[in-house]
CSV table of C-alpha atoms and ligand atoms in Angstrom, one decimal:
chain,number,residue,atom,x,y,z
A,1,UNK,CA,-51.0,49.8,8.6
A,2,UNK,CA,-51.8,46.4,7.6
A,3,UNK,CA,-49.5,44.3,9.5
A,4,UNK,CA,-49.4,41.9,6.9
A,5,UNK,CA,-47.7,44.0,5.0
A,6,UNK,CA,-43.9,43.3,5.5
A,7,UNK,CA,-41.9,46.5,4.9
A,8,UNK,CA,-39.0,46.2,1.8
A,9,UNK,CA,-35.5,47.0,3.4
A,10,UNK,CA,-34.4,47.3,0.3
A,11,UNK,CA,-36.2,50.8,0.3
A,12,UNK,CA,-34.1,51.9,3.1
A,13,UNK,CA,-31.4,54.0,3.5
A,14,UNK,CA,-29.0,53.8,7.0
A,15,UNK,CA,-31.1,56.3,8.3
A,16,UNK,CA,-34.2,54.5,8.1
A,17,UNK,CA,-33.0,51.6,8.4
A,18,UNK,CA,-31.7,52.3,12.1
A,19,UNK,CA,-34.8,53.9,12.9
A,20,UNK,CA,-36.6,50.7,12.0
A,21,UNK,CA,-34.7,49.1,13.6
A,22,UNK,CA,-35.5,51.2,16.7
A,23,UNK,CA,-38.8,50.3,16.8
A,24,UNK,CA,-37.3,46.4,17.2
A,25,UNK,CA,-35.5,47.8,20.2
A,26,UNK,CA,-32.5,46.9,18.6
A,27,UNK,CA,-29.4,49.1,18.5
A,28,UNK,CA,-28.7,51.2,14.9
A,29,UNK,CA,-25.6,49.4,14.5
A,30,UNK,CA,-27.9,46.4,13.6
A,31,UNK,CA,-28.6,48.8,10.3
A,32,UNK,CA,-25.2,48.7,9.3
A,33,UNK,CA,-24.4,44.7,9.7
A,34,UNK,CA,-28.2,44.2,7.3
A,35,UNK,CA,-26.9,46.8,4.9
A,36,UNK,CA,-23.6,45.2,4.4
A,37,UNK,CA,-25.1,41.6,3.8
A,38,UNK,CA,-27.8,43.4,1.6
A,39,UNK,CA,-25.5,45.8,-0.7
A,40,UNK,CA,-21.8,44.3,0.0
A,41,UNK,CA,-22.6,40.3,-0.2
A,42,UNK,CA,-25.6,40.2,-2.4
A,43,UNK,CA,-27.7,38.4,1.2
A,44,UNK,CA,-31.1,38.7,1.1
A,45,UNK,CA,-32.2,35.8,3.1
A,46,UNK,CA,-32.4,36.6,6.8
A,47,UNK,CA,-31.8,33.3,7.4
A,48,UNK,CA,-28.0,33.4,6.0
A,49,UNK,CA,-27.2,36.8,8.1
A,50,UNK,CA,-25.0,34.8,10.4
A,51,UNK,CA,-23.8,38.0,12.9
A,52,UNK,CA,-27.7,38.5,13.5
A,53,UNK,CA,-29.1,36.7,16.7
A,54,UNK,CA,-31.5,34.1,16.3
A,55,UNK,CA,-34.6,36.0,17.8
A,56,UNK,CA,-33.8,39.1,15.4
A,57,UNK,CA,-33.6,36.9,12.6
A,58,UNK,CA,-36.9,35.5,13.4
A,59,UNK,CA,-38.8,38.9,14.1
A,60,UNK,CA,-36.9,40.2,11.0
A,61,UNK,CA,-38.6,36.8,9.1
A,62,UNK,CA,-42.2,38.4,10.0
A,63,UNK,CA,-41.8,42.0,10.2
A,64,UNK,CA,-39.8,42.4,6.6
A,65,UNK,CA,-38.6,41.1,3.4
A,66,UNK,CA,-35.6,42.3,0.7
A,67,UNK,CA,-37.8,42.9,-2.4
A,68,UNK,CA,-35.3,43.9,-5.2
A,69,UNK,CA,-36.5,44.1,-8.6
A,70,UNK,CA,-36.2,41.2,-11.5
A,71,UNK,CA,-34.0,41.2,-14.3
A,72,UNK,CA,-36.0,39.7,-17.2
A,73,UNK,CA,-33.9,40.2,-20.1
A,74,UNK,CA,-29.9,40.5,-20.8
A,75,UNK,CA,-27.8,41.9,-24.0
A,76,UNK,CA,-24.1,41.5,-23.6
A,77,UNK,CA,-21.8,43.4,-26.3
A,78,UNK,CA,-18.7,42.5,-28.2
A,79,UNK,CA,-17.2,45.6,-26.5
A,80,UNK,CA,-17.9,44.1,-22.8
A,81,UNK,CA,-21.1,46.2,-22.3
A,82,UNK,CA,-24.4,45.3,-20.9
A,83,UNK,CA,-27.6,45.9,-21.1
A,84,UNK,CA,-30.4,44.9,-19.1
A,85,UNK,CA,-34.2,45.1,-18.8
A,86,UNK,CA,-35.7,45.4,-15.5
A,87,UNK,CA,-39.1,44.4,-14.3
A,88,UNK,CA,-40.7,47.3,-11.9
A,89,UNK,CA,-43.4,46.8,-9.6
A,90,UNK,CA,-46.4,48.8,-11.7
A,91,UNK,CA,-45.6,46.5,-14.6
A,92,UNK,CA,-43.7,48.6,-16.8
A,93,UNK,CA,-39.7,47.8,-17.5
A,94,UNK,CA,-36.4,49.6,-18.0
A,95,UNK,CA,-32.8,49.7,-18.5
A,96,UNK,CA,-30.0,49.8,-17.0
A,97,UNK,CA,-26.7,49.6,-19.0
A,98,UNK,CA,-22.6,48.9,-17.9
A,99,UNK,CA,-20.1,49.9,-19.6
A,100,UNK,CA,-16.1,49.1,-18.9
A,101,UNK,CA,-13.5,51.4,-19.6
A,102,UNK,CA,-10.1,50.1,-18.3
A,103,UNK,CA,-10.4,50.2,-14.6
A,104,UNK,CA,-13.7,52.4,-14.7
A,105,UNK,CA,-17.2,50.7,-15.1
A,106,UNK,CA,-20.4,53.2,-15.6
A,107,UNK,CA,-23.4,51.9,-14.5
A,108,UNK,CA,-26.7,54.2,-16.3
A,109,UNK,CA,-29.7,53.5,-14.3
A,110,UNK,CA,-33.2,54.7,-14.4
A,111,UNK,CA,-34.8,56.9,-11.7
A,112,UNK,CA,-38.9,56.8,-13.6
A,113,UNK,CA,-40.8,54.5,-15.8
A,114,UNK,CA,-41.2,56.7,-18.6
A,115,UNK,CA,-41.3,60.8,-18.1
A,116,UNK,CA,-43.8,63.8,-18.0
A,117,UNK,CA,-40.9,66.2,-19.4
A,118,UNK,CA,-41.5,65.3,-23.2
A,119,UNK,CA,-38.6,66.8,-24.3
A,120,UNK,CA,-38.5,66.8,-28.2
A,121,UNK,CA,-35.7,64.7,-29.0
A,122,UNK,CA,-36.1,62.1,-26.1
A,123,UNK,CA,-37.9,58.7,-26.6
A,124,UNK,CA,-38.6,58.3,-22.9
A,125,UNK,CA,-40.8,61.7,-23.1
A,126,UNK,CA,-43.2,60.3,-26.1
A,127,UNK,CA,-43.7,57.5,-23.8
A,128,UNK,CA,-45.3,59.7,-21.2
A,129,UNK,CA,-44.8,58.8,-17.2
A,130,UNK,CA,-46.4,55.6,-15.6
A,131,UNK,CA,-44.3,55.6,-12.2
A,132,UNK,CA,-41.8,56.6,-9.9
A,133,UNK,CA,-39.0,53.7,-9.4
A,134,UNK,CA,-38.8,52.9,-5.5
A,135,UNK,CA,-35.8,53.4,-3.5
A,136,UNK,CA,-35.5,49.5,-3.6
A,137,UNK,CA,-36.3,49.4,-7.6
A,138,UNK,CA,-33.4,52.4,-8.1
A,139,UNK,CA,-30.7,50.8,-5.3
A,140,UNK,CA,-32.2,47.3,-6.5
A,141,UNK,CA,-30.5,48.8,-10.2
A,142,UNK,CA,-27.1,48.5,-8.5
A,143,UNK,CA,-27.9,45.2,-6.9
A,144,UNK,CA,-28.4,43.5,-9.9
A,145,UNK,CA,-26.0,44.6,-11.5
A,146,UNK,CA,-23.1,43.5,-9.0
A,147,UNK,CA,-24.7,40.5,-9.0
A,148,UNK,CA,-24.5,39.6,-13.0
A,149,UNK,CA,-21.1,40.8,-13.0
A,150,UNK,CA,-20.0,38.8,-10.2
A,151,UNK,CA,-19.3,41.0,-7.9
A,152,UNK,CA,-20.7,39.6,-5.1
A,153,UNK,CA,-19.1,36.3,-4.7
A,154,UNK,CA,-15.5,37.7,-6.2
A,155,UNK,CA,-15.6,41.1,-4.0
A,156,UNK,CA,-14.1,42.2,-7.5
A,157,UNK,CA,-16.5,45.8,-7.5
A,158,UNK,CA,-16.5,46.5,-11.2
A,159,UNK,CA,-19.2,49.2,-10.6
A,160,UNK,CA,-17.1,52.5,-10.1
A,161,UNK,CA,-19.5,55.4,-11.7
A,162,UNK,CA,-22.9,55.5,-11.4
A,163,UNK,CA,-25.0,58.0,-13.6
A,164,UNK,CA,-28.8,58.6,-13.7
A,165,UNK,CA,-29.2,59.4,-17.2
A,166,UNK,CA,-31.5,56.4,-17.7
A,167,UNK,CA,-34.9,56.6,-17.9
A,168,UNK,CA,-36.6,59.5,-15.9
A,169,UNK,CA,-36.2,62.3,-14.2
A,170,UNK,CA,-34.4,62.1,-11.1
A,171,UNK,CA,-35.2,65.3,-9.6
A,172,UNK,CA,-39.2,64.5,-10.2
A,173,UNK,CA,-38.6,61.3,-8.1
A,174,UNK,CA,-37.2,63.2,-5.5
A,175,UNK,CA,-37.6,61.5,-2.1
A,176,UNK,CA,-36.4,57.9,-3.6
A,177,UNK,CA,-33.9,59.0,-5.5
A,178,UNK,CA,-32.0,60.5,-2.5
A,179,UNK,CA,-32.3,57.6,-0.6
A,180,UNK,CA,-30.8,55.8,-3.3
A,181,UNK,CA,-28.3,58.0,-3.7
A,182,UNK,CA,-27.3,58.1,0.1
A,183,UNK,CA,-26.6,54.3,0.1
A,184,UNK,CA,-24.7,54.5,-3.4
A,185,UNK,CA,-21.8,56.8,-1.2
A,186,UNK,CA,-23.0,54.4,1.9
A,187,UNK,CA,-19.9,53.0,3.4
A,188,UNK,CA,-21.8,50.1,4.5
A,189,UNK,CA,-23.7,49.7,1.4
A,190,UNK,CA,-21.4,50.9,-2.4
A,191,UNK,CA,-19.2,53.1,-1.3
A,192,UNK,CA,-18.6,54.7,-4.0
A,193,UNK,CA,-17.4,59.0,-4.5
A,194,UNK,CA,-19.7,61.6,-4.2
A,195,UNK,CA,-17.1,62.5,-7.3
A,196,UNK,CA,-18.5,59.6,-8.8
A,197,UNK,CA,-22.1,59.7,-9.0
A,198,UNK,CA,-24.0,61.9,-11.3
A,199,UNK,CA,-27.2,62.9,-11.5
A,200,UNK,CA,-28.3,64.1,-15.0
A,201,UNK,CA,-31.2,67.0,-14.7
A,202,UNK,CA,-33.4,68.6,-17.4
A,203,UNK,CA,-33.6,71.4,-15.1
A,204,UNK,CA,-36.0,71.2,-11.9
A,205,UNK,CA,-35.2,74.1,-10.5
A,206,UNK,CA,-37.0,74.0,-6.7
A,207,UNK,CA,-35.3,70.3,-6.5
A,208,UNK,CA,-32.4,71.6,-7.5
A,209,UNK,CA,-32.5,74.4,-4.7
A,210,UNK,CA,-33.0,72.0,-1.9
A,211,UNK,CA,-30.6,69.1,-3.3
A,212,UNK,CA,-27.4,70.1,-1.2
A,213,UNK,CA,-29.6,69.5,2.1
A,214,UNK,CA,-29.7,66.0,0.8
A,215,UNK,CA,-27.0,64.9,-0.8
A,216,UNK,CA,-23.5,65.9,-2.5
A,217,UNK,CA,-23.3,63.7,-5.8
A,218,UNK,CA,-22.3,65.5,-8.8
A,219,UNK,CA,-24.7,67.6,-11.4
A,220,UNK,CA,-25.0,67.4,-15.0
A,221,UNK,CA,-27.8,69.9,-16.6
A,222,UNK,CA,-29.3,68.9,-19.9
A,223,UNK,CA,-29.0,72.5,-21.4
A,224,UNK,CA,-29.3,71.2,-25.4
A,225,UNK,CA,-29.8,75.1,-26.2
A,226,UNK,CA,-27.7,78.6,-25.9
A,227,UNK,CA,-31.2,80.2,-25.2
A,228,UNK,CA,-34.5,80.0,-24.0
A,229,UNK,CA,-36.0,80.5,-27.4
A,230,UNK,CA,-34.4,77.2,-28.7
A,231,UNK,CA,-35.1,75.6,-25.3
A,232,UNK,CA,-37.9,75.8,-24.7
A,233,UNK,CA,-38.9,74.0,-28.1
A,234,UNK,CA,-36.2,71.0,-27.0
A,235,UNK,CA,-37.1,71.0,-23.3
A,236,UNK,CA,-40.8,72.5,-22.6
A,237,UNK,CA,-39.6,72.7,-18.8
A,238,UNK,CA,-37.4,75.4,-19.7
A,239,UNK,CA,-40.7,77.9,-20.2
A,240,UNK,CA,-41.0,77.1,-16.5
A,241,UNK,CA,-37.4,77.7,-15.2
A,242,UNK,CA,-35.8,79.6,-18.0
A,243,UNK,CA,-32.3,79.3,-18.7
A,244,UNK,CA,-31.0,81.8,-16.3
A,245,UNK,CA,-32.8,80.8,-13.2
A,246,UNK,CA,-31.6,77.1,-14.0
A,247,UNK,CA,-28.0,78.1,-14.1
A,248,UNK,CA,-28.3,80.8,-11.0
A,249,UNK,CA,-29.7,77.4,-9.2
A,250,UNK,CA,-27.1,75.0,-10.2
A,251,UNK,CA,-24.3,77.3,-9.1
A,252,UNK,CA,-25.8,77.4,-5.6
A,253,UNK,CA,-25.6,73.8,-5.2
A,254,UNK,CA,-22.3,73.6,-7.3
A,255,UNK,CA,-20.7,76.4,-4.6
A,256,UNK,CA,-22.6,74.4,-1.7
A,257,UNK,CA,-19.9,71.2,-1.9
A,258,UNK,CA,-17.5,73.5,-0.9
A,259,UNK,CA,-14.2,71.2,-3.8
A,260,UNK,CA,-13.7,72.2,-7.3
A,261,UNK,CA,-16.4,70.0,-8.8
A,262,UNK,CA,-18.1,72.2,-11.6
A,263,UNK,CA,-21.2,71.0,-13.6
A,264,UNK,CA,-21.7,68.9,-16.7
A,265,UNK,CA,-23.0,70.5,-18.9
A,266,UNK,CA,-24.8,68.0,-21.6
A,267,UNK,CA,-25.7,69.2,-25.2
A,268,UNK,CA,-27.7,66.8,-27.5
A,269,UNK,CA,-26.4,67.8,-31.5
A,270,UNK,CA,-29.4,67.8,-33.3
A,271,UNK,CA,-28.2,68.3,-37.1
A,272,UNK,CA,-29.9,71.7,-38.1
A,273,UNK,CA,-31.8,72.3,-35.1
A,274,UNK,CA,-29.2,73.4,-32.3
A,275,UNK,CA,-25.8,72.2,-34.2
A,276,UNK,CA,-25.0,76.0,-36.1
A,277,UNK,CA,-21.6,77.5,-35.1
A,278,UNK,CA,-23.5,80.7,-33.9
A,279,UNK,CA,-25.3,78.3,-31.7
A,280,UNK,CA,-21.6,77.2,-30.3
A,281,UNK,CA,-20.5,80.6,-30.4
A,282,UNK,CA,-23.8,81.5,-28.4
A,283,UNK,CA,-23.2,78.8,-25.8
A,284,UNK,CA,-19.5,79.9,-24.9
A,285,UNK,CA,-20.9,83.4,-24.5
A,286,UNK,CA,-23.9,82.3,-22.6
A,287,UNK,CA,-21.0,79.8,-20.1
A,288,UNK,CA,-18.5,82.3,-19.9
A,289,UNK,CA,-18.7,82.6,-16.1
A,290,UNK,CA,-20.2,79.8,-15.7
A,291,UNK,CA,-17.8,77.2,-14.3
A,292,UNK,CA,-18.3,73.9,-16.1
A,293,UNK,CA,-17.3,70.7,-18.6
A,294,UNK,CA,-19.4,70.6,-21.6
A,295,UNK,CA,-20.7,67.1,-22.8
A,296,UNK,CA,-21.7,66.9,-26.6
A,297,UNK,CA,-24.2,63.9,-27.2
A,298,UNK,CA,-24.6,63.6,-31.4
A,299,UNK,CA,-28.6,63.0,-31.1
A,300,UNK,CA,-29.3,58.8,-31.5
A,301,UNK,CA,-32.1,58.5,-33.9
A,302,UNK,CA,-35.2,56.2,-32.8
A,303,UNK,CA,-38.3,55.6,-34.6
A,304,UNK,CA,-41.0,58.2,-33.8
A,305,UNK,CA,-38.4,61.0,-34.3
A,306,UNK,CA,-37.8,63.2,-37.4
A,307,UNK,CA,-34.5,64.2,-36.3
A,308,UNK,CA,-31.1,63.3,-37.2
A,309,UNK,CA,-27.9,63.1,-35.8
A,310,UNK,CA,-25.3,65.8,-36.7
A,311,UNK,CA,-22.2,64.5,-39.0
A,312,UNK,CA,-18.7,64.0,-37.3
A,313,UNK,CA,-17.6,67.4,-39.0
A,314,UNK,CA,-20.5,69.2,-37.8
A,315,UNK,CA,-19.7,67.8,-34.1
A,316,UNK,CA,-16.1,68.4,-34.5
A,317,UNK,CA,-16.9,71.9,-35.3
A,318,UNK,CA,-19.2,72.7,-32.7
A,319,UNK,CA,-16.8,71.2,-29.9
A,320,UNK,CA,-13.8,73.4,-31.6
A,321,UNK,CA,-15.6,76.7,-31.5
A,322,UNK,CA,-16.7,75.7,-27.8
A,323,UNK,CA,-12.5,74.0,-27.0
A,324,UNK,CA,-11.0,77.4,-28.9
A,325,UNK,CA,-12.9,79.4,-26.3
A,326,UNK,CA,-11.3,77.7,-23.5
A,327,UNK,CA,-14.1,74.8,-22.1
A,328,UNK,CA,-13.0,71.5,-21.5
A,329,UNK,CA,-15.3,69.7,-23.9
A,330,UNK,CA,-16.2,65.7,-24.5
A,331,UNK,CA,-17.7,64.0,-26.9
A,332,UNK,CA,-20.0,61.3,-25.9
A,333,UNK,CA,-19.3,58.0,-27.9
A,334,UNK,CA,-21.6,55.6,-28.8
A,335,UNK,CA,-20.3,52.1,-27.5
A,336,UNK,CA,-22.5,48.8,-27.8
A,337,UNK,CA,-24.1,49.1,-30.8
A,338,UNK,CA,-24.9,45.4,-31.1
A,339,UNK,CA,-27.4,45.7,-28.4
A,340,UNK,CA,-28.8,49.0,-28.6
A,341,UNK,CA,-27.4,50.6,-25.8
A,342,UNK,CA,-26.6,54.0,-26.8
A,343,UNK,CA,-28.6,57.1,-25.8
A,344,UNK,CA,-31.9,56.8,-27.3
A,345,UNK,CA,-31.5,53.6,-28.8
A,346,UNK,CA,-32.6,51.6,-25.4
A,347,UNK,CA,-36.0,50.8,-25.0
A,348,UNK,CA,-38.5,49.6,-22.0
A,349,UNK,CA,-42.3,49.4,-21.8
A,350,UNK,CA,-44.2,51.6,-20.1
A,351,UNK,CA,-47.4,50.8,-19.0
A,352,UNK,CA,-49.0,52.9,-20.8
A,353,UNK,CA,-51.8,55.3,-18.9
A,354,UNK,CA,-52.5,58.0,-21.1
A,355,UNK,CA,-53.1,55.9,-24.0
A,356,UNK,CA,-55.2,53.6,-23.0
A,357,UNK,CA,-55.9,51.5,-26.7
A,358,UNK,CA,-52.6,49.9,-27.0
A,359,UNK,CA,-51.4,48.5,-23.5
A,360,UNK,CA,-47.5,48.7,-24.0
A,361,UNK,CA,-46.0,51.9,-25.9
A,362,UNK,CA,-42.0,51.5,-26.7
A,363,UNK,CA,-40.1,53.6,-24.8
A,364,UNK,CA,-36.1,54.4,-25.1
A,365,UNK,CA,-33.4,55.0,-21.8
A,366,UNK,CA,-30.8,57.7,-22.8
A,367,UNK,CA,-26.9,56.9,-22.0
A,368,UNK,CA,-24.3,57.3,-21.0
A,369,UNK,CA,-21.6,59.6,-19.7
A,370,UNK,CA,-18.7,57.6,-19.5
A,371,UNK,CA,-16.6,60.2,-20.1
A,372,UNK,CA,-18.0,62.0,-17.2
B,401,SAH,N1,-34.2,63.2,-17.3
B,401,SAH,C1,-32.8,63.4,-17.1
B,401,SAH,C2,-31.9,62.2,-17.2
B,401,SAH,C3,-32.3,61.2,-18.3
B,401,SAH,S1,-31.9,61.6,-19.9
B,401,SAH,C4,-32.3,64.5,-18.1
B,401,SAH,O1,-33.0,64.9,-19.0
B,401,SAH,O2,-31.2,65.0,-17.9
B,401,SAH,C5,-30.1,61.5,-20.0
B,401,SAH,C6,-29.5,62.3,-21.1
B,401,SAH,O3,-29.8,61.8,-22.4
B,401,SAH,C7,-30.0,63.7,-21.2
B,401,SAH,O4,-29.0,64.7,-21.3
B,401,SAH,C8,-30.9,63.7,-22.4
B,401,SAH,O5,-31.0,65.0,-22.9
B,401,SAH,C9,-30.1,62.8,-23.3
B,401,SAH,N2,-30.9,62.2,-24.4
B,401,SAH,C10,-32.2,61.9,-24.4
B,401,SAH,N3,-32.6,61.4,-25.6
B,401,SAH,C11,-31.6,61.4,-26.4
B,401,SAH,C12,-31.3,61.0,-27.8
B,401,SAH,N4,-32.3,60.5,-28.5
B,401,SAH,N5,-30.1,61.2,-28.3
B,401,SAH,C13,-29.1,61.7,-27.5
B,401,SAH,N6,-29.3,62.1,-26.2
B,401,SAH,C14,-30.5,62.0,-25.7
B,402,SF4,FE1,-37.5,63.2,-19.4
B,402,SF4,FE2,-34.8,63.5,-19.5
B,402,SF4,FE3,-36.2,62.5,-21.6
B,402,SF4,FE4,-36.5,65.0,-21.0
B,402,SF4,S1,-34.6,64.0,-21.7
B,402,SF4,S2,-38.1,63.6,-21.5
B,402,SF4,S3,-36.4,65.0,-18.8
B,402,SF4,S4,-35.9,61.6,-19.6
């Protein structure tokens, strides 16, 4: 390793961050006091970590840095949202977007700049993937964040959900994204429920196998279909890991937290596409022993799509056909309008690799769950 090279401790979870510190001979509980002036009090000077010894401090000063990402542009709402773009390492940007509720703030962050998926409805897919967000560039999300909104100097936390229905797919970042997750529910980073963060999933079903070995946040599916005809045509991953296999998976790792937790189910309304009643009717067939919340999401336009969002009858229909068969069912509602930041209306550039004459392509970040 080039020993020039100072290692981001941003990137690390508890874990890693005792074992690096290991190799300083210095005892794990060293991890903990860096990862509360790193995530709890916004310190990223080694300098200003008063409880660390001078000679630590010092070998910390040549051996390591706290790299977090950049914000480089900000949208605040009338309705107390915000929106921000995020500088990433390889050059492309994203989103990240908070939204208060009363006493709840959601927090949608990005896992990928841009995605391989290319579902049919998403913005991020016609983008294409240009790279995997680092532990420190997903954590770094949350960092920010608490830092615009104060949260840092007031110990006022306003962050209380996070969701990872940003840009990306979480479960094709795997390795990052669970370290990131671990020092979300970190005492000594966030802190916050397991209840209380959600990763959102198109449907990676091998990841999904192996997630309750690393972690115990909470699961939302994109489903978007009652079958894998219709599914496959929204979400090509589905002719990969078919509708059945998905769910089989998700109830493993659903009946592996061992509470009452059931999966989200989200359903983008696409007007004539997947918004029929037969395809409602289809659905509460398709769930009926399938312990879960189902989470409508009227489709949000953007520019290189020919679809259009459902009307408010249409949606109201679907989620009565779906409410009269007994599912507990939300409709996701578009807040922040003034600044773009509903799902699909968000956009970031992607350095763009696959097409190579233009060097930006406009890509969009999907929200938001609040009602999760
Ligand atoms: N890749 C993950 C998480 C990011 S997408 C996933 O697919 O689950 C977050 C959510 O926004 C997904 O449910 C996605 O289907 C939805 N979404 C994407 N584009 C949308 C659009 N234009 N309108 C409404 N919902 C959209
Ligand atoms: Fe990727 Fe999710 Fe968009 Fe599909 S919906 S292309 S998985 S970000």
């Amino acid at each position: 390793m080039n020993k020039n090279v100072r290692v981001n401790l941003a990137d690390f979870s508890l874990g890693k961050l005792e074992a690096f510190f290991g190799t300083l001979n210095e005892k794990p509980f060293r991890a903990r006091q860096v990862l509360k002036w790193i995530h709890q009090r916004g310190v990223t000077n080694f300098d200003q970590m008063t409880d660390l010894s001078k000679s630590l401090r010092d070998a910390l000063k040549s051996t390591a840095e706290v790299k977090l990402p950049s914000v480089i542009d900000h949208h605040a709402s009338a309705d107390g949202s915000r929106k921000w773009i995020i500088q990433v390492e390889s050059g492309s940007s994203v989103e990240m977007v908070f939204i208060p509720e009363g006493s709840r703030g959601t927090l949608c962050i990005s896992s990928q700049a841009g995605c391989s998926l290319d579902c049919s409805f998403c913005a991020t897919g016609k983008q294409g993937f240009n790279s995997n967000l680092t532990t420190g560039e997903i954590i770094g999300q949350l960092w920010l964040a608490n830092a615009e909104l104060g949260a840092f100097a007031t110990e006022t936390h306003r962050i209380s959900n996070v969701v990872m229905m940003g840009m990306g797919e979480p479960l094709l970042n795997f390795d990052n994204v669970m370290d990131a997750l671990s020092l979300m529910m970190c005492d000594f980073s966030y802190g916050l429920s397991k209840r209380k963060v959600t990763i959102s999933t198109s449907g990676v079903v091998p990841a999904i196998d192996r997630l309750k070995d690393y972690t115990d946040a909470s699961l939302a599916i994109s489903l978007h279909a009652p079958n894998d005809e219709l599914r496959s045509q929204l979400v090509p991953l589905n002719k990969k890991f078919p509708i059945d296999v998905l769910l089989k998976s998700v109830q493993g790792y659903m009946r592996s937290l061992g509470d009452r937790r059931v999966a989200v189910i989200e359903y983008t309304l696409i007007a004539g596409i997947n918004d029929h009643r037969q395809h409602a009717r289809e659905l509460a067939v398709l769930l009926k022993t399938f312990p879960c919340k189902i989470n409508l999401i009227p489709f949000n336009p953007f520019l290189q799509s020919d679809y259009t969002r459902p009307s408010n009858t249409s949606v109201a229909n679907f989620r009565k056909i779906l409410q009269e068969a007994g599912f507990t069912v939300t409709v996701r509602t578009t807040r922040a309008d003034d600044i773009g930041a509903a799902c699909g209306q968000l956009v970031g550039q992607v350095l763009d690799k696959t097409r190579r004459s233009s060097r930006y392509s406009q890509g969009t970040m999907n929200l938001i769950s609040s009602d999760l």
